[in-house]
Amino acid sequence: MKDAKADMTFPPDLTAKKGSGPVQVKVPVYTNSLPPCNHACPTGSNIQQWLSLAQEKQYQAAWQELMRNNPLPAIHGRVCYHPCETSCNRTYVDEAVSIHAVERFLGDLAIEQHWPVEIRNPASGKKVLIVGAGPSGLSAAYHLRLKGHEVEVRDSAPLAGGMMRFGIPAYRLPRHILEAEIKRIEEMGVKIVLNSKVDTILQAKLEGNFDAVFLAVGAHIGRGADIPNDDPSRVTDAVSYLRDIGMGQAPTLGKRVAVYGGGNTAMDAARTAKRLGSDVMVIYRRDREHMPAHDFECAEAIAEGIDFHWLRTINEIDGCRFKLEKMLLDEKGRPQPSGEYDYLEADSLILALGQNIDSRLTQGIPSVDYKADGTVMVNENMMTGYAGLFAGGDMVPSDRTVTIAVGHGKKAAYHIDAYLNNRTYQKAGKHPLIQYNRLHLWYKTDAEQSEQPEMAAHLRAKTFDEVLGGLSEQEAVYEAQRCYSCGNCFECNGCFGACPQDAIIRLGKGKGYQVDYAKCTGCEACYLQCPCHALEMVAVAS
């Protein structure tokens, strides 16, 4: 338990004049503020709200609140790197609320019980074309359909899902979960056309009589490397490799496979090759501390028997013999050559050095600008320089994760809807952010995070079955109850019990409280006893 000496809220300092008395200087006002988890979520999810509903066992209501911002909760509960948990105020006491695990519980329950999505807006008569059936495209399609627009998604692949299907292995994202959440979007009336490559956007827009287009094509082109090699046929890129696996066309790489790179895609490729029976080694030019992959991915790969060769670059390949140069990190953590070499043997090489987009799709369209890496420039409305042409996900400069892509799709949908209605979308202003130092916790109990069941490493390296299991109902409710409800009242009655003047009035469950300012002296007792900072002391106008 952390900071035990500060467990109790301090009483008001009666030696200092703060305005308590018949003439008020400040009075308490109930407010709704922004929890750090909500602030950190790329989809804009109201996490505190759906956790509150989940702890009351109102599961369908919690799921509906989730679905207001994120149409893929069962997927996100598995593949999101949950920045919300990194920001959780509970980390200052014990461990973050396992938000992703509760999200997964709700998402899986919705699939199991076939909860439908209700479309309340009437048909708008507007049509939108979305190019790409990955997370960003599906998210945009979902939100546009909710707003009453007719939506058609086209994808060149024979299966929908984009990089969720062709970049994330099944042991992290089971395909029946992916297919169930895509099917739900289709059942809303979204038309998904597969094996349909869009070569000329403006022609497709004109021929289909579409009012707007959203580009959401993933980064499917793996980056190469200039390595002297007498047999290039032994080399493949990680994106192509994982895509072939997703298509059920696993290539034969031999017994010994080297993976070159240190990102999450490198970990996925390495762990996939291991499951297909190869002895796998990862070669990375920096050390574990500086690798871009999330450390838990590296830890799981090591547990599955994958070898790591840190601080190494591939100098040349001669048959199965790889010449590696040892690297040294400078004061900025950048690798520098040492002039020293060692060797290893491998039958094939998987390059996992990053991905690029295919910018040919937008070449020739007037006023569309690009970054040096080929990504498309968009304005604050997610629109390119060509009116009515929007872009998001991997197509634009940004970090490349499923959650960010889904957030882009939602944002684009709101701006496309405004464009179709000849107006400008204005996002509502944010409430003040409530960090840990603004909470008034009465006590700080140790309530450790629920652990998700995990398949043993020696078993999982031989199967594509899901590695991480879900929480039980009891565990999910407990985990939701660990939430501090930062910045939002959860009716604990602390203010009601603390007020010496009986100025706090209970309005009934779910209705909150009211202040009788005729009785209030401004003593701050209620404010100091509010654990979640749902009260602010506001100066009285003179």
XYZ file of C-alpha atoms in Angstrom:
542
model
C 0.000 0.000 0.000
C 1.359 3.398 -1.011
C 1.499 6.618 1.046
C -0.195 5.124 4.085
C 0.358 8.255 6.198
C -2.069 10.152 3.947
C -4.887 7.647 4.206
C -7.386 9.942 5.925
C -8.725 13.190 4.549
C -7.520 16.132 6.624
C -10.232 18.081 8.487
C -10.811 21.749 7.656
C -8.149 24.105 8.974
C -10.210 26.235 11.360
C -7.251 28.497 12.174
C -7.323 29.977 8.672
C -10.048 32.293 7.456
C -11.606 30.712 4.371
C -14.982 32.403 4.372
C -16.908 30.017 6.595
C -19.629 31.911 8.378
C -22.797 33.905 7.779
C -21.248 35.686 4.796
C -20.120 33.110 2.270
C -16.991 33.615 0.222
C -17.080 30.191 -1.464
C -19.787 27.575 -1.828
C -19.718 23.935 -3.028
C -20.974 23.170 -6.532
C -21.453 19.662 -7.950
C -19.532 19.246 -11.212
C -18.694 16.572 -13.765
C -14.990 16.455 -14.592
C -12.825 14.417 -16.948
C -11.253 11.170 -15.652
C -7.725 10.486 -16.965
C -8.842 7.185 -18.521
C -11.415 8.959 -20.696
C -8.851 11.610 -21.573
C -6.339 8.981 -22.755
C -8.761 6.894 -24.861
C -8.271 7.437 -28.616
C -11.917 6.530 -29.270
C -13.222 9.092 -26.771
C -14.953 6.402 -24.744
C -16.713 7.432 -21.526
C -14.959 4.690 -19.592
C -16.023 5.846 -16.147
C -19.676 5.745 -17.197
C -19.716 2.221 -18.583
C -17.636 0.897 -15.689
C -20.231 2.410 -13.354
C -23.011 0.577 -15.178
C -21.010 -2.670 -15.254
C -20.475 -2.641 -11.498
C -24.255 -2.319 -11.109
C -24.558 -5.415 -13.340
C -26.370 -3.381 -15.985
C -24.340 -5.127 -18.653
C -26.366 -4.284 -21.739
C -26.569 -0.623 -20.729
C -22.800 -0.636 -20.150
C -22.259 -2.164 -23.588
C -24.537 0.396 -25.204
C -22.530 3.181 -23.574
C -19.358 1.542 -24.895
C -20.853 1.293 -28.374
C -21.570 5.014 -28.502
C -17.890 5.495 -29.317
C -16.392 2.096 -30.126
C -18.179 -0.454 -32.336
C -15.600 -3.209 -31.687
C -15.411 -3.758 -27.893
C -14.700 -7.497 -27.971
C -11.818 -6.818 -30.365
C -10.487 -3.852 -28.400
C -10.663 -5.830 -25.172
C -8.057 -8.102 -26.745
C -5.790 -6.004 -28.966
C -5.875 -2.454 -27.596
C -2.719 -1.479 -25.721
C -5.023 0.323 -23.254
C -3.446 3.745 -22.722
C -6.433 4.347 -20.434
C -4.868 1.989 -17.897
C -1.485 3.689 -18.089
C -3.285 6.909 -17.110
C -5.503 5.356 -14.412
C -5.296 7.184 -11.063
C -5.466 3.845 -9.268
C -1.827 3.155 -10.252
C -0.796 5.511 -7.434
C -2.371 3.151 -4.882
C -2.048 -0.412 -6.212
C -2.722 -1.300 -9.868
C -4.760 0.188 -12.679
C -8.325 -0.933 -13.213
C -8.212 -3.682 -15.861
C -10.419 -1.669 -18.185
C -9.677 -3.755 -21.266
C -10.708 -6.951 -19.468
C -14.103 -5.507 -18.485
C -14.519 -4.219 -22.035
C -13.803 -7.700 -23.354
C -16.304 -9.226 -20.916
C -19.046 -6.872 -22.149
C -18.087 -7.361 -25.813
C -18.133 -11.137 -25.528
C -21.450 -11.067 -23.671
C -22.964 -8.943 -26.430
C -21.846 -11.472 -29.046
C -23.121 -14.390 -26.991
C -26.528 -12.775 -26.406
C -26.802 -11.142 -29.862
C -27.451 -7.630 -28.610
C -28.515 -5.479 -31.573
C -27.548 -1.926 -32.462
C -30.507 0.423 -32.763
C -30.479 3.079 -35.498
C -32.633 5.995 -34.380
C -31.889 8.562 -37.085
C -34.049 8.505 -40.230
C -32.525 7.846 -43.633
C -30.654 10.921 -44.813
C -30.630 10.133 -48.536
C -26.842 10.596 -48.557
C -24.330 7.965 -49.717
C -20.744 7.522 -48.505
C -18.055 5.295 -50.020
C -15.432 3.899 -47.666
C -12.286 2.383 -49.168
C -10.859 -0.188 -46.769
C -12.628 -2.634 -44.437
C -10.113 -2.346 -41.603
C -10.685 -0.819 -38.154
C -10.855 2.792 -39.345
C -13.172 2.043 -42.260
C -15.487 -0.142 -40.188
C -15.635 2.467 -37.435
C -16.519 5.238 -39.894
C -19.147 3.000 -41.507
C -20.728 2.256 -38.125
C -20.959 5.879 -37.016
C -22.198 7.114 -40.408
C -24.866 4.424 -40.464
C -26.023 5.463 -36.984
C -26.543 8.926 -38.407
C -28.830 7.555 -41.125
C -26.467 7.600 -44.099
C -26.182 4.840 -46.691
C -22.692 3.354 -46.487
C -20.761 1.089 -48.846
C -17.358 -0.312 -47.852
C -15.091 -1.683 -50.558
C -11.984 -3.761 -49.944
C -9.616 -5.535 -52.324
C -9.226 -8.505 -49.961
C -11.526 -11.546 -49.963
C -12.212 -11.085 -46.229
C -13.028 -7.985 -44.165
C -11.015 -6.800 -41.193
C -7.917 -5.274 -42.756
C -4.853 -5.404 -40.522
C -6.967 -6.864 -37.704
C -7.285 -10.005 -39.823
C -4.078 -9.898 -41.833
C -1.737 -8.356 -39.268
C -2.895 -9.630 -35.859
C -2.480 -13.391 -35.314
C -5.414 -15.521 -34.218
C -3.809 -16.319 -30.850
C -4.358 -12.633 -29.978
C -7.617 -12.098 -31.868
C -9.738 -15.203 -32.517
C -11.353 -14.982 -35.934
C -14.866 -15.788 -34.722
C -14.736 -12.678 -32.516
C -13.563 -10.529 -35.435
C -16.243 -11.939 -37.726
C -19.026 -11.477 -35.141
C -18.322 -7.779 -34.680
C -18.027 -7.199 -38.430
C -21.304 -9.065 -38.973
C -23.048 -6.785 -36.453
C -22.029 -3.755 -38.519
C -23.303 -5.445 -41.682
C -26.609 -6.220 -39.959
C -27.038 -2.479 -39.383
C -27.301 -2.103 -43.146
C -23.671 -1.334 -44.020
C -22.801 -2.882 -47.387
C -19.333 -4.503 -47.478
C -18.094 -5.396 -50.963
C -15.020 -7.658 -50.978
C -12.582 -8.463 -53.785
C -13.309 -4.934 -54.985
C -10.195 -2.881 -55.634
C -10.756 0.839 -56.096
C -8.256 2.095 -58.667
C -9.687 5.540 -59.411
C -11.372 7.204 -56.444
C -13.043 10.070 -58.261
C -14.412 7.748 -60.915
C -15.790 5.397 -58.241
C -17.359 8.375 -56.464
C -19.000 9.602 -59.652
C -20.215 6.215 -60.911
C -21.634 5.229 -57.508
C -23.266 8.624 -56.968
C -21.509 8.954 -53.595
C -21.654 12.252 -51.729
C -18.361 11.722 -49.870
C -15.463 9.251 -49.699
C -13.409 8.096 -46.717
C -10.018 6.507 -47.413
C -9.060 3.929 -44.804
C -6.535 1.681 -46.540
C -4.050 0.084 -44.159
C -0.265 0.124 -44.395
C 0.110 -3.180 -46.214
C 3.517 -2.614 -47.831
C 6.476 -3.892 -45.804
C 9.694 -1.899 -45.838
C 12.759 -3.531 -47.292
C 16.450 -3.367 -46.354
C 19.594 -3.152 -48.466
C 21.375 -6.295 -47.302
C 23.840 -8.072 -49.623
C 22.253 -11.472 -50.194
C 22.967 -14.147 -52.778
C 19.435 -15.620 -52.505
C 16.639 -13.002 -52.143
C 14.010 -15.751 -52.376
C 14.785 -16.608 -48.751
C 13.590 -13.159 -47.615
C 9.994 -12.033 -47.018
C 8.477 -9.079 -45.184
C 6.425 -9.505 -42.027
C 3.294 -7.871 -43.454
C 3.196 -10.241 -46.436
C 3.998 -13.204 -44.204
C 1.194 -12.466 -41.736
C -1.179 -11.722 -44.585
C -0.454 -15.116 -46.156
C -1.123 -16.774 -42.792
C -4.415 -14.876 -42.534
C -5.361 -16.140 -45.989
C -4.572 -19.714 -44.964
C -1.547 -19.851 -47.254
C 1.340 -20.340 -44.832
C 4.671 -20.197 -46.692
C 7.436 -22.703 -45.957
C 10.332 -20.879 -44.328
C 12.449 -23.765 -43.120
C 13.485 -24.957 -39.704
C 15.468 -21.864 -38.666
C 13.808 -18.466 -39.117
C 15.340 -15.079 -38.353
C 13.110 -12.039 -37.764
C 14.762 -8.648 -38.274
C 13.129 -5.853 -36.251
C 11.918 -4.924 -32.763
C 8.339 -3.714 -33.149
C 5.032 -5.379 -32.355
C 4.779 -6.701 -35.919
C 8.167 -8.379 -35.454
C 6.850 -10.066 -32.297
C 3.711 -11.224 -34.122
C 5.751 -12.645 -37.010
C 8.211 -14.381 -34.687
C 5.527 -15.938 -32.491
C 3.586 -17.040 -35.572
C 6.635 -18.730 -37.120
C 7.260 -20.474 -33.807
C 3.732 -21.870 -33.832
C 4.295 -23.188 -37.331
C 7.196 -25.296 -36.092
C 10.290 -23.187 -36.749
C 13.120 -22.341 -34.397
C 12.932 -18.547 -34.315
C 15.455 -15.862 -33.478
C 14.853 -12.097 -33.384
C 17.646 -9.765 -34.459
C 17.368 -6.185 -33.263
C 19.817 -3.287 -33.486
C 19.107 -1.897 -30.025
C 18.480 -3.477 -26.607
C 15.236 -4.585 -24.990
C 14.824 -1.303 -23.118
C 14.791 0.638 -26.393
C 12.706 -1.702 -28.532
C 9.409 -0.203 -29.810
C 7.399 -3.370 -29.129
C 5.442 -3.460 -25.900
C 7.516 -5.287 -23.322
C 4.820 -7.848 -22.549
C 4.983 -8.950 -26.199
C 8.722 -9.503 -25.834
C 8.257 -11.324 -22.522
C 5.655 -13.653 -24.046
C 7.919 -14.349 -27.039
C 10.816 -15.244 -24.737
C 8.545 -17.500 -22.667
C 7.549 -19.294 -25.879
C 11.172 -20.129 -26.639
C 12.148 -17.396 -29.103
C 15.803 -16.296 -28.956
C 16.784 -12.627 -29.064
C 20.014 -11.247 -30.475
C 20.191 -7.727 -29.098
C 22.429 -4.953 -30.427
C 22.923 -6.623 -33.788
C 22.396 -5.626 -37.422
C 22.582 -7.920 -40.434
C 25.644 -7.008 -42.472
C 25.275 -9.607 -45.218
C 23.777 -13.019 -45.977
C 25.686 -15.826 -47.635
C 23.375 -18.784 -48.135
C 22.246 -19.705 -44.625
C 25.095 -17.807 -42.954
C 24.178 -14.396 -41.515
C 26.972 -11.956 -40.723
C 25.913 -9.732 -37.814
C 27.630 -6.548 -36.693
C 27.610 -5.761 -32.997
C 26.174 -2.350 -32.137
C 26.860 0.084 -29.320
C 24.310 2.567 -28.006
C 25.371 6.195 -27.790
C 24.269 8.639 -25.090
C 20.968 9.183 -26.924
C 20.212 5.473 -27.169
C 20.960 5.293 -30.883
C 22.853 2.266 -32.238
C 26.351 2.838 -33.566
C 28.537 0.263 -35.409
C 31.360 -1.338 -33.438
C 33.310 -3.025 -36.264
C 32.947 -6.374 -34.481
C 31.051 -9.279 -36.027
C 29.557 -12.635 -35.214
C 27.569 -15.189 -37.220
C 24.431 -17.292 -37.047
C 22.687 -19.803 -39.298
C 19.110 -19.379 -40.594
C 17.116 -20.820 -43.471
C 15.058 -17.680 -44.093
C 14.601 -14.069 -43.031
C 11.453 -12.098 -42.167
C 11.905 -8.330 -42.414
C 9.845 -6.435 -39.824
C 11.163 -2.924 -40.343
C 7.874 -1.052 -40.604
C 5.088 -0.572 -43.144
C 4.168 1.949 -45.812
C 0.880 2.850 -47.469
C 0.206 2.603 -51.191
C -0.094 6.294 -52.114
C -0.891 5.517 -55.760
C -4.566 5.517 -54.785
C -4.603 9.290 -54.412
C -2.049 10.244 -57.048
C -3.463 12.686 -59.579
C -6.273 13.954 -57.373
C -6.134 17.768 -57.259
C -5.027 19.466 -54.013
C -4.113 16.250 -52.161
C -0.811 16.744 -50.326
C 1.555 14.187 -48.786
C 4.142 13.835 -46.063
C 7.627 12.570 -46.909
C 6.605 9.037 -45.891
C 3.720 9.046 -48.394
C 0.908 9.512 -45.867
C -1.926 11.836 -46.860
C -2.272 15.256 -45.254
C -5.680 16.075 -43.784
C -7.024 19.118 -41.962
C -8.620 19.220 -38.510
C -11.821 17.861 -40.114
C -10.008 14.755 -41.464
C -10.567 16.051 -45.002
C -7.864 16.120 -47.656
C -7.327 19.147 -49.883
C -10.009 17.775 -52.241
C -13.511 18.625 -51.012
C -15.507 15.578 -49.917
C -12.460 13.272 -49.776
C -11.566 12.296 -46.216
C -8.822 9.981 -44.895
C -7.818 8.304 -41.643
C -6.102 5.345 -40.028
C -2.787 4.321 -41.572
C -3.426 6.694 -44.490
C -2.610 9.769 -42.378
C 0.355 10.731 -40.162
C -0.287 9.024 -36.818
C 0.637 6.100 -34.608
C -0.660 2.877 -36.092
C -2.849 0.945 -33.690
C -6.353 -0.488 -33.955
C -7.659 1.913 -31.312
C -6.273 5.021 -32.970
C -7.678 3.841 -36.303
C -11.125 3.345 -34.759
C -10.884 6.814 -33.224
C -10.038 8.243 -36.650
C -13.064 6.520 -38.152
C -15.368 7.983 -35.528
C -13.901 11.467 -35.893
C -14.113 11.316 -39.682
C -17.734 10.147 -39.526
C -18.738 13.166 -37.436
C -17.028 15.541 -39.864
C -18.413 13.732 -42.933
C -21.908 13.964 -41.454
C -21.429 17.705 -40.958
C -20.089 18.071 -44.512
C -23.119 16.233 -45.913
C -25.386 18.618 -44.005
C -23.519 21.781 -45.067
C -22.297 22.620 -41.601
C -19.143 22.347 -39.487
C -18.864 19.850 -36.653
C -17.780 21.397 -33.362
C -16.607 18.984 -30.706
C -17.927 19.705 -27.231
C -15.397 21.282 -24.878
C -13.680 19.032 -22.358
C -14.274 19.193 -18.622
C -11.291 19.798 -16.303
C -8.973 16.798 -15.984
C -8.916 15.163 -12.550
C -5.469 13.808 -11.707
C -4.641 11.782 -8.621
C -3.536 14.767 -6.540
C -7.042 16.226 -6.823
C -8.746 13.203 -5.261
C -9.662 13.164 -1.561
C -9.502 9.447 -0.819
C -10.760 8.561 2.629
C -8.660 5.409 2.654
C -6.461 3.548 0.223
C -7.255 -0.140 0.267
C -5.128 -2.648 -1.596
C -7.484 -4.297 -4.071
C -5.229 -5.950 -6.613
C -6.120 -6.203 -10.269
C -7.815 -9.410 -11.437
C -5.496 -11.583 -13.495
C -6.748 -12.990 -16.772
C -6.095 -16.714 -17.204
C -3.193 -17.413 -19.536
C -2.286 -20.533 -21.492
C 0.994 -22.116 -20.402
C 3.913 -21.040 -22.604
C 4.929 -24.608 -23.512
C 1.410 -25.266 -24.794
C 0.701 -22.016 -26.609
C 3.825 -22.172 -28.793
C 2.188 -25.102 -30.617
C -1.288 -23.704 -31.259
C -3.082 -20.623 -32.533
C -5.690 -20.908 -29.774
C -6.173 -17.706 -27.796
C -3.384 -17.126 -25.276
C -5.250 -14.889 -22.838
C -8.612 -15.813 -21.346
C -11.401 -13.525 -20.166
C -12.688 -12.618 -16.713
C -15.650 -14.339 -15.104
C -18.736 -12.258 -14.323
C -17.726 -12.002 -10.678
C -14.203 -10.875 -11.615
C -15.477 -8.345 -14.147
C -17.852 -6.777 -11.608
C -15.098 -6.659 -9.001
C -12.751 -5.038 -11.501
C -15.350 -2.403 -12.418
C -15.852 -1.690 -8.713
C -12.145 -0.820 -8.393
C -12.799 2.368 -10.402
C -12.449 5.581 -8.343
C -15.027 7.398 -10.525
C -12.566 10.276 -10.814
C -14.344 13.600 -11.212
C -17.860 12.149 -11.224
C -20.209 11.642 -8.287
C -21.095 8.046 -7.423
C -23.371 8.918 -4.490
C -21.221 7.682 -1.636
C -22.958 10.064 0.829
C -19.611 11.424 2.066
C -20.715 15.012 1.504
C -24.106 14.320 3.101
C -22.540 12.861 6.225
C -19.828 15.497 6.515
C -21.974 18.653 6.383
C -22.411 20.100 9.892
C -25.254 22.362 8.762
C -27.442 19.739 7.033
C -27.081 21.766 3.838
C -26.640 18.708 1.590
C -29.903 17.206 0.346
C -30.124 13.688 -1.057
C -32.370 13.562 -4.126
C -32.609 9.762 -4.383
C -30.616 7.027 -6.078
C -29.325 8.111 -9.434
C -30.355 11.734 -8.884
C -27.395 12.969 -6.851
C -27.486 15.816 -4.347
C -28.488 19.437 -3.982
C -27.004 22.177 -1.793
C -29.239 24.369 0.384
C -27.158 27.524 0.141
C -29.306 29.210 2.802
C -27.766 26.792 5.313
C -24.300 26.409 3.781
C -21.476 28.288 5.549
C -18.785 27.462 2.986
C -16.734 25.422 5.475
C -15.484 22.971 2.778
C -16.269 19.858 4.840
C -18.265 18.326 1.974
C -15.556 19.231 -0.548
C -12.811 17.649 1.552
C -14.823 14.487 2.106
C -15.655 13.965 -1.578
C -13.240 11.198 -2.653
C -13.668 11.621 -6.408
C -13.577 15.451 -6.607
C -17.144 15.806 -7.812
C -17.434 19.028 -5.797
C -15.707 22.340 -6.433
C -15.555 25.317 -4.108
C -16.690 28.267 -6.216
C -16.295 31.915 -5.252
C -19.525 33.733 -4.511
C -20.079 36.777 -6.672
C -19.823 39.940 -4.610
